[in-house]
CSV table of C-alpha atoms and ligand atoms in Angstrom, one decimal:
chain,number,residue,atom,x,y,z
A,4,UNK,CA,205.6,184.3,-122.2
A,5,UNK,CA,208.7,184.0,-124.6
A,6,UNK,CA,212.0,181.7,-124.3
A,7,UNK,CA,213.5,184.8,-124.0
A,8,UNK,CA,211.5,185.2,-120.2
A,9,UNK,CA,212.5,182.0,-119.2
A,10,UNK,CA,216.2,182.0,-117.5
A,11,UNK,CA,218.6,179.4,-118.3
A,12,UNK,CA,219.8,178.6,-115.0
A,13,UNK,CA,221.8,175.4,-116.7
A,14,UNK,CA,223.5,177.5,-119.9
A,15,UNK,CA,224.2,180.1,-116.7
A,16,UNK,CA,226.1,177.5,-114.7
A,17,UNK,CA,227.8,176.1,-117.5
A,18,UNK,CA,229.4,179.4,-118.2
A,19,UNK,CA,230.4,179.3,-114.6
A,20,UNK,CA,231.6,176.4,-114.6
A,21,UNK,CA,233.9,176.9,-117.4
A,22,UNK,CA,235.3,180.2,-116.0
A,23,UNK,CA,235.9,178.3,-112.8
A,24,UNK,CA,237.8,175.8,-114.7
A,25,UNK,CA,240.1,178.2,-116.5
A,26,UNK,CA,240.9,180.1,-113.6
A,27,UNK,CA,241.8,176.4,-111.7
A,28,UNK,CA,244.2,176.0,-114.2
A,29,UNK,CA,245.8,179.1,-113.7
A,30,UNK,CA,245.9,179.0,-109.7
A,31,UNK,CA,247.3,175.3,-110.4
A,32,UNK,CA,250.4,176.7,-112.8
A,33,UNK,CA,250.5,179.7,-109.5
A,34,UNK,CA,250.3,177.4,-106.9
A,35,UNK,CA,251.9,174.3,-107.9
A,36,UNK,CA,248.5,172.1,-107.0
A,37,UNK,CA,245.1,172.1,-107.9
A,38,UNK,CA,242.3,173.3,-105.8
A,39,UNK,CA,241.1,170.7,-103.2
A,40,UNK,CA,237.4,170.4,-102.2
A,41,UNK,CA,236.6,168.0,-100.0
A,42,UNK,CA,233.0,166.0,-99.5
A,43,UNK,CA,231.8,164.4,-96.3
A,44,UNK,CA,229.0,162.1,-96.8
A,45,UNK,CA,227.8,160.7,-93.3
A,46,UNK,CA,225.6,157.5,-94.4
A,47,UNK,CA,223.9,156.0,-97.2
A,48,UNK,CA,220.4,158.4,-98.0
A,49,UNK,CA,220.2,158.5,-102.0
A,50,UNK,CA,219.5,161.7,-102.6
A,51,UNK,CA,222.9,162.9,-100.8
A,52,UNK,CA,225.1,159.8,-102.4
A,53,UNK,CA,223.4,161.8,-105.5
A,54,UNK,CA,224.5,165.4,-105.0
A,55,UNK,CA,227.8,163.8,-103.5
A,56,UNK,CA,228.5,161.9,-107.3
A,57,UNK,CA,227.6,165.0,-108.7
A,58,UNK,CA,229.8,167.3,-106.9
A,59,UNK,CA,232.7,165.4,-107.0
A,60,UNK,CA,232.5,164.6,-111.4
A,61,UNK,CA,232.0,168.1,-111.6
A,62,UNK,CA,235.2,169.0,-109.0
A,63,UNK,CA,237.9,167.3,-111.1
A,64,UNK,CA,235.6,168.2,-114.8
A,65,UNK,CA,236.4,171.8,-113.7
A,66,UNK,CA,240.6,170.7,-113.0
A,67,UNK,CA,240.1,171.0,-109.2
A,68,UNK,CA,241.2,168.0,-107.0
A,69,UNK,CA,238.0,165.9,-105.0
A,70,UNK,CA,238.4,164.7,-101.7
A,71,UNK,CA,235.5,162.0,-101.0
A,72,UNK,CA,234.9,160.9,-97.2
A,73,UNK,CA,232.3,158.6,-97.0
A,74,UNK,CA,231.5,156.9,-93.4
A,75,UNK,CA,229.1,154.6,-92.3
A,76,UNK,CA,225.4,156.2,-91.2
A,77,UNK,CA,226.7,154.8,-87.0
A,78,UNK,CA,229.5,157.3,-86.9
A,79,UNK,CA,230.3,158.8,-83.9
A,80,UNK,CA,230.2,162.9,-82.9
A,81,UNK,CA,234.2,162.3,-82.4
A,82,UNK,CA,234.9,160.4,-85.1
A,83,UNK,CA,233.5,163.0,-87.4
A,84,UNK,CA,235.0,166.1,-86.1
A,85,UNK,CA,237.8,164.6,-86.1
A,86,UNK,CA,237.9,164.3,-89.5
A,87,UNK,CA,237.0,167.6,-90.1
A,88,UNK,CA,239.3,168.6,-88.2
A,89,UNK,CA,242.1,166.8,-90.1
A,90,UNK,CA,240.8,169.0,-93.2
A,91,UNK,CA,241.5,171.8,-91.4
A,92,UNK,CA,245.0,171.2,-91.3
A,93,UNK,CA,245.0,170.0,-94.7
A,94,UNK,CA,247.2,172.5,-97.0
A,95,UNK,CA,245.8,170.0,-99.9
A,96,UNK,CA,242.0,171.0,-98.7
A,97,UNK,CA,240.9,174.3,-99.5
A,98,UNK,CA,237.1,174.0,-99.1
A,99,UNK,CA,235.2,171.4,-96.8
A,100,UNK,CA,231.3,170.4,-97.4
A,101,UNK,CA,230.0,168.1,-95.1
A,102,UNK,CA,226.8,166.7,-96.9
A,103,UNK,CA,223.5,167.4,-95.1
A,104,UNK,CA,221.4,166.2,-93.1
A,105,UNK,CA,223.1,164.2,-91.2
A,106,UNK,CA,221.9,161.6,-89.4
A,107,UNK,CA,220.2,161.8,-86.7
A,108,UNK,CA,222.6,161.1,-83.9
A,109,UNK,CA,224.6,164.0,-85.0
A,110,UNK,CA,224.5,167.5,-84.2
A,111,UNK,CA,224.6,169.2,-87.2
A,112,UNK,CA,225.2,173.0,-85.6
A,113,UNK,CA,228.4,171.5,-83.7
A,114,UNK,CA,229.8,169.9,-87.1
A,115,UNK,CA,229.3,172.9,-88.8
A,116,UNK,CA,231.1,175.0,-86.0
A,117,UNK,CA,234.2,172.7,-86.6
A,118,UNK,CA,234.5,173.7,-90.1
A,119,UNK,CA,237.4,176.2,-90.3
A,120,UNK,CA,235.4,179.2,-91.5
A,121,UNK,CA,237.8,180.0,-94.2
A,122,UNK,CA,237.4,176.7,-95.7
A,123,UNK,CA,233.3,176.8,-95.3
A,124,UNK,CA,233.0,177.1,-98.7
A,125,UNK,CA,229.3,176.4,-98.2
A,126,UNK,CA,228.8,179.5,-96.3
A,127,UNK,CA,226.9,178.0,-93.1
A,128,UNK,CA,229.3,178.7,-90.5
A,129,UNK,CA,227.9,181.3,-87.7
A,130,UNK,CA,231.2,183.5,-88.8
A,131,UNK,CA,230.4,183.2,-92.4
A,132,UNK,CA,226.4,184.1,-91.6
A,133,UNK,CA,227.8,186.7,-89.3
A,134,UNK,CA,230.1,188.1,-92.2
A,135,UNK,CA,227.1,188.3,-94.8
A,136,UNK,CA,224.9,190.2,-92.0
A,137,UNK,CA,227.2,192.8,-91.4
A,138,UNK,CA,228.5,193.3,-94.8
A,139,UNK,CA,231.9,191.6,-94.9
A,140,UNK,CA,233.9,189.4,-97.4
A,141,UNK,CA,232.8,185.6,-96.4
A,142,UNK,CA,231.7,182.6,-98.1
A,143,UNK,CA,227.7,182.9,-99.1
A,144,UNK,CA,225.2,179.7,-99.4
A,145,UNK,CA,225.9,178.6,-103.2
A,146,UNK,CA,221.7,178.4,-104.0
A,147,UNK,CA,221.1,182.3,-102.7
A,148,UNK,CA,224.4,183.4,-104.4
A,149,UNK,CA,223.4,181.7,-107.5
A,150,UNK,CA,220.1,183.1,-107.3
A,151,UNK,CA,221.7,186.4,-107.1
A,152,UNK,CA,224.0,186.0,-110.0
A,153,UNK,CA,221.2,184.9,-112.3
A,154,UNK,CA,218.3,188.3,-111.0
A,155,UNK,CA,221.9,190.4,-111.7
A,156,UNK,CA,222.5,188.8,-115.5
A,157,UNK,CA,219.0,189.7,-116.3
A,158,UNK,CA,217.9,192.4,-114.4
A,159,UNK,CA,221.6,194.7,-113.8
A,160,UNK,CA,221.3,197.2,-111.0
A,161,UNK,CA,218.9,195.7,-108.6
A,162,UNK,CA,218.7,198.9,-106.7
A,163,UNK,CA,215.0,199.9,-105.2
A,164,UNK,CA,213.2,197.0,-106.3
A,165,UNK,CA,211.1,195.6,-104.5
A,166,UNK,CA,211.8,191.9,-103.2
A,167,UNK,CA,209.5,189.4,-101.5
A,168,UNK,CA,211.9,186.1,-99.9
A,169,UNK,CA,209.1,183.7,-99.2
A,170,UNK,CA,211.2,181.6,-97.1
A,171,UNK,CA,213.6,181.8,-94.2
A,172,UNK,CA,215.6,178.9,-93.6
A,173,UNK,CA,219.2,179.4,-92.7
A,174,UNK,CA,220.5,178.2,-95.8
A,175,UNK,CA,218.3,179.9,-98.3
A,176,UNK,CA,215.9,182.4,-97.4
A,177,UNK,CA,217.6,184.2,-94.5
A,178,UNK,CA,220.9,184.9,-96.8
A,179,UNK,CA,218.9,185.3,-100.3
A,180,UNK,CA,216.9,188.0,-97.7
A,181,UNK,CA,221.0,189.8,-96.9
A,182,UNK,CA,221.7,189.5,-100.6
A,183,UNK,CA,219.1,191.3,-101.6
A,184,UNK,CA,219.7,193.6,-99.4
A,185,UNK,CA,222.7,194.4,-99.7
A,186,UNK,CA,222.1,195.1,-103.4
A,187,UNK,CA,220.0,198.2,-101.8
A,188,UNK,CA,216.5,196.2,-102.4
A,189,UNK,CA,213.5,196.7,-100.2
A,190,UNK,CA,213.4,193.5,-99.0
A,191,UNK,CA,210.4,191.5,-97.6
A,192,UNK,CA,210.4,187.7,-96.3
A,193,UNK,CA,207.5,185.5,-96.1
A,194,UNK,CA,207.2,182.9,-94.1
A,195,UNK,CA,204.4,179.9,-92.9
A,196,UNK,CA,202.9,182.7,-90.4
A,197,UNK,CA,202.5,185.4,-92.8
A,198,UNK,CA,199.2,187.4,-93.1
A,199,UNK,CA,197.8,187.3,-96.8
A,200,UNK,CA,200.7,186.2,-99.0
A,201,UNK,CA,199.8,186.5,-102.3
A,202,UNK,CA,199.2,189.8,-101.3
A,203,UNK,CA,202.6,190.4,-99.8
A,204,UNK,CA,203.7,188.4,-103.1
A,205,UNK,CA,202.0,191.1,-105.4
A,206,UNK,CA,204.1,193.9,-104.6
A,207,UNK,CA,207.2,192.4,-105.7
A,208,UNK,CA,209.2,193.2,-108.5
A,209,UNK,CA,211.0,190.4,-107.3
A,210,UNK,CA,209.7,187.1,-106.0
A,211,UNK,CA,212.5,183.9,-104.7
A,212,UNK,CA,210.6,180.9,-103.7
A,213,UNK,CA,212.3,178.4,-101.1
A,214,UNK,CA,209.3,177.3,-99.6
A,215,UNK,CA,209.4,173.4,-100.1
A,216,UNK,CA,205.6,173.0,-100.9
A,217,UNK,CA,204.6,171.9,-105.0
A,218,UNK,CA,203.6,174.9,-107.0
A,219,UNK,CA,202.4,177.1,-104.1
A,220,UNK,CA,203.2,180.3,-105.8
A,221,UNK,CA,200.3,180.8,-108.4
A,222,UNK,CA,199.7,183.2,-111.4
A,223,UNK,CA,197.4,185.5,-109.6
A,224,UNK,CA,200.2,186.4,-107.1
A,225,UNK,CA,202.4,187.9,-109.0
A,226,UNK,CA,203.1,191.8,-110.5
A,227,UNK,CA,202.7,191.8,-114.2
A,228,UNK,CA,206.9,191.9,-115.3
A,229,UNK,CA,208.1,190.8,-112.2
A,230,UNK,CA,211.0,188.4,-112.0
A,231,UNK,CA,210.2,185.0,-110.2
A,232,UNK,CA,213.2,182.9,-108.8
A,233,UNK,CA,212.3,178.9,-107.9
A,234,UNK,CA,214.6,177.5,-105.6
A,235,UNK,CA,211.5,174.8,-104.8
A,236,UNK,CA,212.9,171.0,-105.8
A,237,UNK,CA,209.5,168.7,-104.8
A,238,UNK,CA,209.0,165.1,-106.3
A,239,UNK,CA,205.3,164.7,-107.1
A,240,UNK,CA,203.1,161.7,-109.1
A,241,UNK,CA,203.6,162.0,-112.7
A,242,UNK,CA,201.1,163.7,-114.5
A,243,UNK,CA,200.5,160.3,-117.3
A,244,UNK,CA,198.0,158.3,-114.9
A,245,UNK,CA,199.4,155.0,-116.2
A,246,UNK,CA,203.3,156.1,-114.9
A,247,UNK,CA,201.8,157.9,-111.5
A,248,UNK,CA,200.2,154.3,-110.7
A,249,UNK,CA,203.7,152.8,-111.3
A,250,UNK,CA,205.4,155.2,-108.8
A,251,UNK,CA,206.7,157.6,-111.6
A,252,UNK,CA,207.5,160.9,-110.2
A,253,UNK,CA,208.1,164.2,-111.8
A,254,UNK,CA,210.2,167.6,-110.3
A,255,UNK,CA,208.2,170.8,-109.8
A,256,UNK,CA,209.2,173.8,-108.1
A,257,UNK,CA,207.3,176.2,-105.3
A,258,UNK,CA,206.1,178.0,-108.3
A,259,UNK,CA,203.2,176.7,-110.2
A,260,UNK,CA,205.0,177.1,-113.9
A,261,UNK,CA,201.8,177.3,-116.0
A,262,UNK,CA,200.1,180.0,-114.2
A,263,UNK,CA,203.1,182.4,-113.4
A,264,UNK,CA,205.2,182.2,-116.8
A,265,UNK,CA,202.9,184.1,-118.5
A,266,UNK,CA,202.7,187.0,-115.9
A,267,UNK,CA,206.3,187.3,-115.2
A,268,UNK,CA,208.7,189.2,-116.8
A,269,UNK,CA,211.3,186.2,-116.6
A,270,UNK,CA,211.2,182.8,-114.8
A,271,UNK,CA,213.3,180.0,-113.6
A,272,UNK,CA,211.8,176.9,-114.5
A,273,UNK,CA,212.4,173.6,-112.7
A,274,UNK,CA,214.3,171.6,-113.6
A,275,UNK,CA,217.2,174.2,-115.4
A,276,UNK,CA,216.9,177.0,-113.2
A,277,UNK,CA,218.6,177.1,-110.0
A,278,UNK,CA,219.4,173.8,-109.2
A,279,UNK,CA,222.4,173.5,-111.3
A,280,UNK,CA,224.0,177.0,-110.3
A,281,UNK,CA,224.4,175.5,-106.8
A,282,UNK,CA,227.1,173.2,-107.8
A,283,UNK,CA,228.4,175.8,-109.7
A,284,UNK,CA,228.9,178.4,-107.5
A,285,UNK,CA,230.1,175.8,-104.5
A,286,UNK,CA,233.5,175.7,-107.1
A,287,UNK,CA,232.8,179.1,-107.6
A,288,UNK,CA,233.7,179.3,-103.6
A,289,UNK,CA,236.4,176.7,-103.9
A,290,UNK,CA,238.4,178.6,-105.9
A,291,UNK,CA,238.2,182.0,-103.9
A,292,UNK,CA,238.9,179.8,-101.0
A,293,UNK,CA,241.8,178.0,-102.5
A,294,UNK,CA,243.5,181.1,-103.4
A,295,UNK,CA,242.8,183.2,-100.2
A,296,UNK,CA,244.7,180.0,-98.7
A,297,UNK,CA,247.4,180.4,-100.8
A,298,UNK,CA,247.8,183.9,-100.7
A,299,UNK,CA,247.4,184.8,-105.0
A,300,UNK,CA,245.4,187.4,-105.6
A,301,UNK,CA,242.0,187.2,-107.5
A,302,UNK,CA,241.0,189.8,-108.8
A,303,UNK,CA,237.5,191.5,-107.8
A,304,UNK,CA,235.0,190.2,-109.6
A,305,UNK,CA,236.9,187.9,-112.1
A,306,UNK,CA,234.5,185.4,-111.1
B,426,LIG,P1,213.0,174.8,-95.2
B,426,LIG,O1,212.0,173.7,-95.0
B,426,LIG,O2,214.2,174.8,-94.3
B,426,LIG,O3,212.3,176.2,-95.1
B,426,LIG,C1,211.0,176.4,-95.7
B,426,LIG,C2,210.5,177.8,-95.5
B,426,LIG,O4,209.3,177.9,-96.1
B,426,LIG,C3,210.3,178.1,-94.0
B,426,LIG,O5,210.8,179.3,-93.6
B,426,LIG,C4,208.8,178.0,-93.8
B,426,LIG,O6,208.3,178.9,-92.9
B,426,LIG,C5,208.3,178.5,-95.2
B,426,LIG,N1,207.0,178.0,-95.5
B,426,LIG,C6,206.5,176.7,-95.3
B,426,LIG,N2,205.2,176.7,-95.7
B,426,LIG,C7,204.9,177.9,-96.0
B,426,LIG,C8,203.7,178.5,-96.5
B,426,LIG,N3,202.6,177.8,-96.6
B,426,LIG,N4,203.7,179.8,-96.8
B,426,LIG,C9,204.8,180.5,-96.6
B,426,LIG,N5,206.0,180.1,-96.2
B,426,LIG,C10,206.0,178.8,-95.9
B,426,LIG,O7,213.4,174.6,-96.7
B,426,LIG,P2,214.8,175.1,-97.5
B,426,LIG,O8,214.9,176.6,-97.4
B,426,LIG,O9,215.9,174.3,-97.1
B,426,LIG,O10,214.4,174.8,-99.0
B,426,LIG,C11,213.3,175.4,-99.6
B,426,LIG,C12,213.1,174.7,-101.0
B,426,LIG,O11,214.2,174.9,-101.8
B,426,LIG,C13,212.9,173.2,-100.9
B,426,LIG,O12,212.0,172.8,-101.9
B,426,LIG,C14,214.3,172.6,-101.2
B,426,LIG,O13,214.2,171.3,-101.8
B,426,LIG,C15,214.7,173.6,-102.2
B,426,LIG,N6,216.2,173.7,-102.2
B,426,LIG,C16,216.8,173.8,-103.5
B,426,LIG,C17,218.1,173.9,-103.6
B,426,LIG,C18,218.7,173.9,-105.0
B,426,LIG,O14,219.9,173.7,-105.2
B,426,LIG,N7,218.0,174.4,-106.0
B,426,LIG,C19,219.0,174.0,-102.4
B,426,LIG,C20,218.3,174.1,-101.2
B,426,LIG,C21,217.0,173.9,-101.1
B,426,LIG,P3,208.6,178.8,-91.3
B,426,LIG,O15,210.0,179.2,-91.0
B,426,LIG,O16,207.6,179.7,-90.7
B,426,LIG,O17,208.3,177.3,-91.0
């Protein structure tokens, strides 16, 4: 293993991020307002108040305008979509996020399907899904199109490789899986009921991890050169006895980093590697959407 196999998901979405920023400025001088995303955050769980901070410094760092909704966690199913529903109609608005999970009283599949779909800038919509399964224009999930942006900056033409998806959640696997795909891959995905999967594993040129489990994905399992993608974020004890007794945590993907580095050909590590393109690439979306909404062209692939 070099630095040179190791992929900087963080220098990657900074790039992004500045891209995003200097096209905002131009769509705001086009349009006569900035690009609007707006964040729903349904109760009080840390982790989302978190990503919801996150997302909204990184909104207006890039020139884009941030909407923040924050309700209590006892909202009601009407109260809710009708919010989003008043973001639909929004000309300020031009992408919606509504933070997940919700809680539990909510029905997260009906929220969703309120969502104009040309304002889903996170890509979950049943349209937008649709849109990626047959092969049209629609808004992606930000991790699996982040993902893809980093296997295309180091690997070009992903044509014929060989990919194993060892996941298939509907806002990772299944769309990493269409990706891939549609990059003409040969495209395998892995999930809790598959037969021998570090054999499955070991054919791939390509390996994505979205598994959710701490290091699953060991040395042994991987092709010589191949290229391994962590989407895995899992808090475990710290390794320094003394911090672990005090509660101390540390982040560690689905990929267990020491064993695999040295095989692969490249590697996102965790933290640095995917997590920070998914921000990135949800203004990425904002910007597509807020132009599509008001009708300037972008051109193909300027972003
Ligand atoms: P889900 O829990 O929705 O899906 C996990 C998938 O892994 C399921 O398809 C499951 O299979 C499969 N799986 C579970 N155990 C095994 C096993 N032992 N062997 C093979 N497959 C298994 O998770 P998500 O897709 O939402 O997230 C996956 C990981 O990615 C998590 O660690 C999450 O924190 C992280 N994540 C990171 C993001 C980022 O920004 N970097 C964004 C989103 C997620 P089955 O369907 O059969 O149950």
């Amino acid at each position: 293993m070099t630095d040179s196999n190791i992929i900087d998901g963080k220098a990657f979405a900074e790039t992004l991020r500045a891209r995003v920023g200097t096209l905002a400025a131009s769509f705001e001088a086009q349009a006569g307002r900035k690009a609007g995303l707006a964040v729903v955050l349904v109760g009080e769980d840390p982790a989302s108040q978190v990503y919801v901070r996150s997302k909204g410094k990184q909104t207006v760092a890039c020139g884009m305008a941030s909407f923040e909704h924050k309700l209590p966690a006892d909202t009601d199913e009407a109260s809710l979509l009708a919010l989003v529903e008043a973001l639909n109609a929004d000309p300020a608005v031009d992408g919606i996020l509504v933070q997940l999970p919700l809680p539990a009283h909510l029905d997260e599949q009906k929220v969703i399907a309120t969502i104009n779909p040309d304002k889903d800038v996170d890509g979950f919509h049943v349209i937008n899904a649709g849109r990626l399964a047959v092969g049209q224009k629609g808004f992606v999930p930000c991790t699996p199109l982040g993902c893809l942006m980093l296997l295309k900056d180091r690997l070009g033409n992903l044509s014929g490789l060989d990919a194993v998806v060892i996941g298939r959640s509907n806002i990772v696997g299944k769309p990493m899986a269409q990706l891939l795909l549609g990059e003409s891959c040969t495209v395998t995905i892995a999930h809790s009921r598959t037969k021998d999967l570090a054999e499955v594993v070991r054919r791939a040129d390509i390996v994505v991890a979205a598994v959710g489990r701490a290091e699953m994905v060991k040395g042994d399992w991987i092709k010589p050169g191949a290229t391994v993608i962590d989407v895995g974020i899992n808090r475990v004890a710290s390794l320094d006895p003394v911090a672990a007794a005090e509660g101390k945590t540390r982040l560690v993907g689905d990929v267990d980093f020491a064993s695999v580095a040295p095989v692969a050909g490249a590697i996102t590590p965790v933290p640095g590697g995917v997590g920070p393109m998914t921000i990135a690439v949800l203004l990425r979306n904002t910007l597509v959407a807020a132009h599509a909404n008001a009708g300037i062209a972008l051109a193909e692939g300027a972003i």
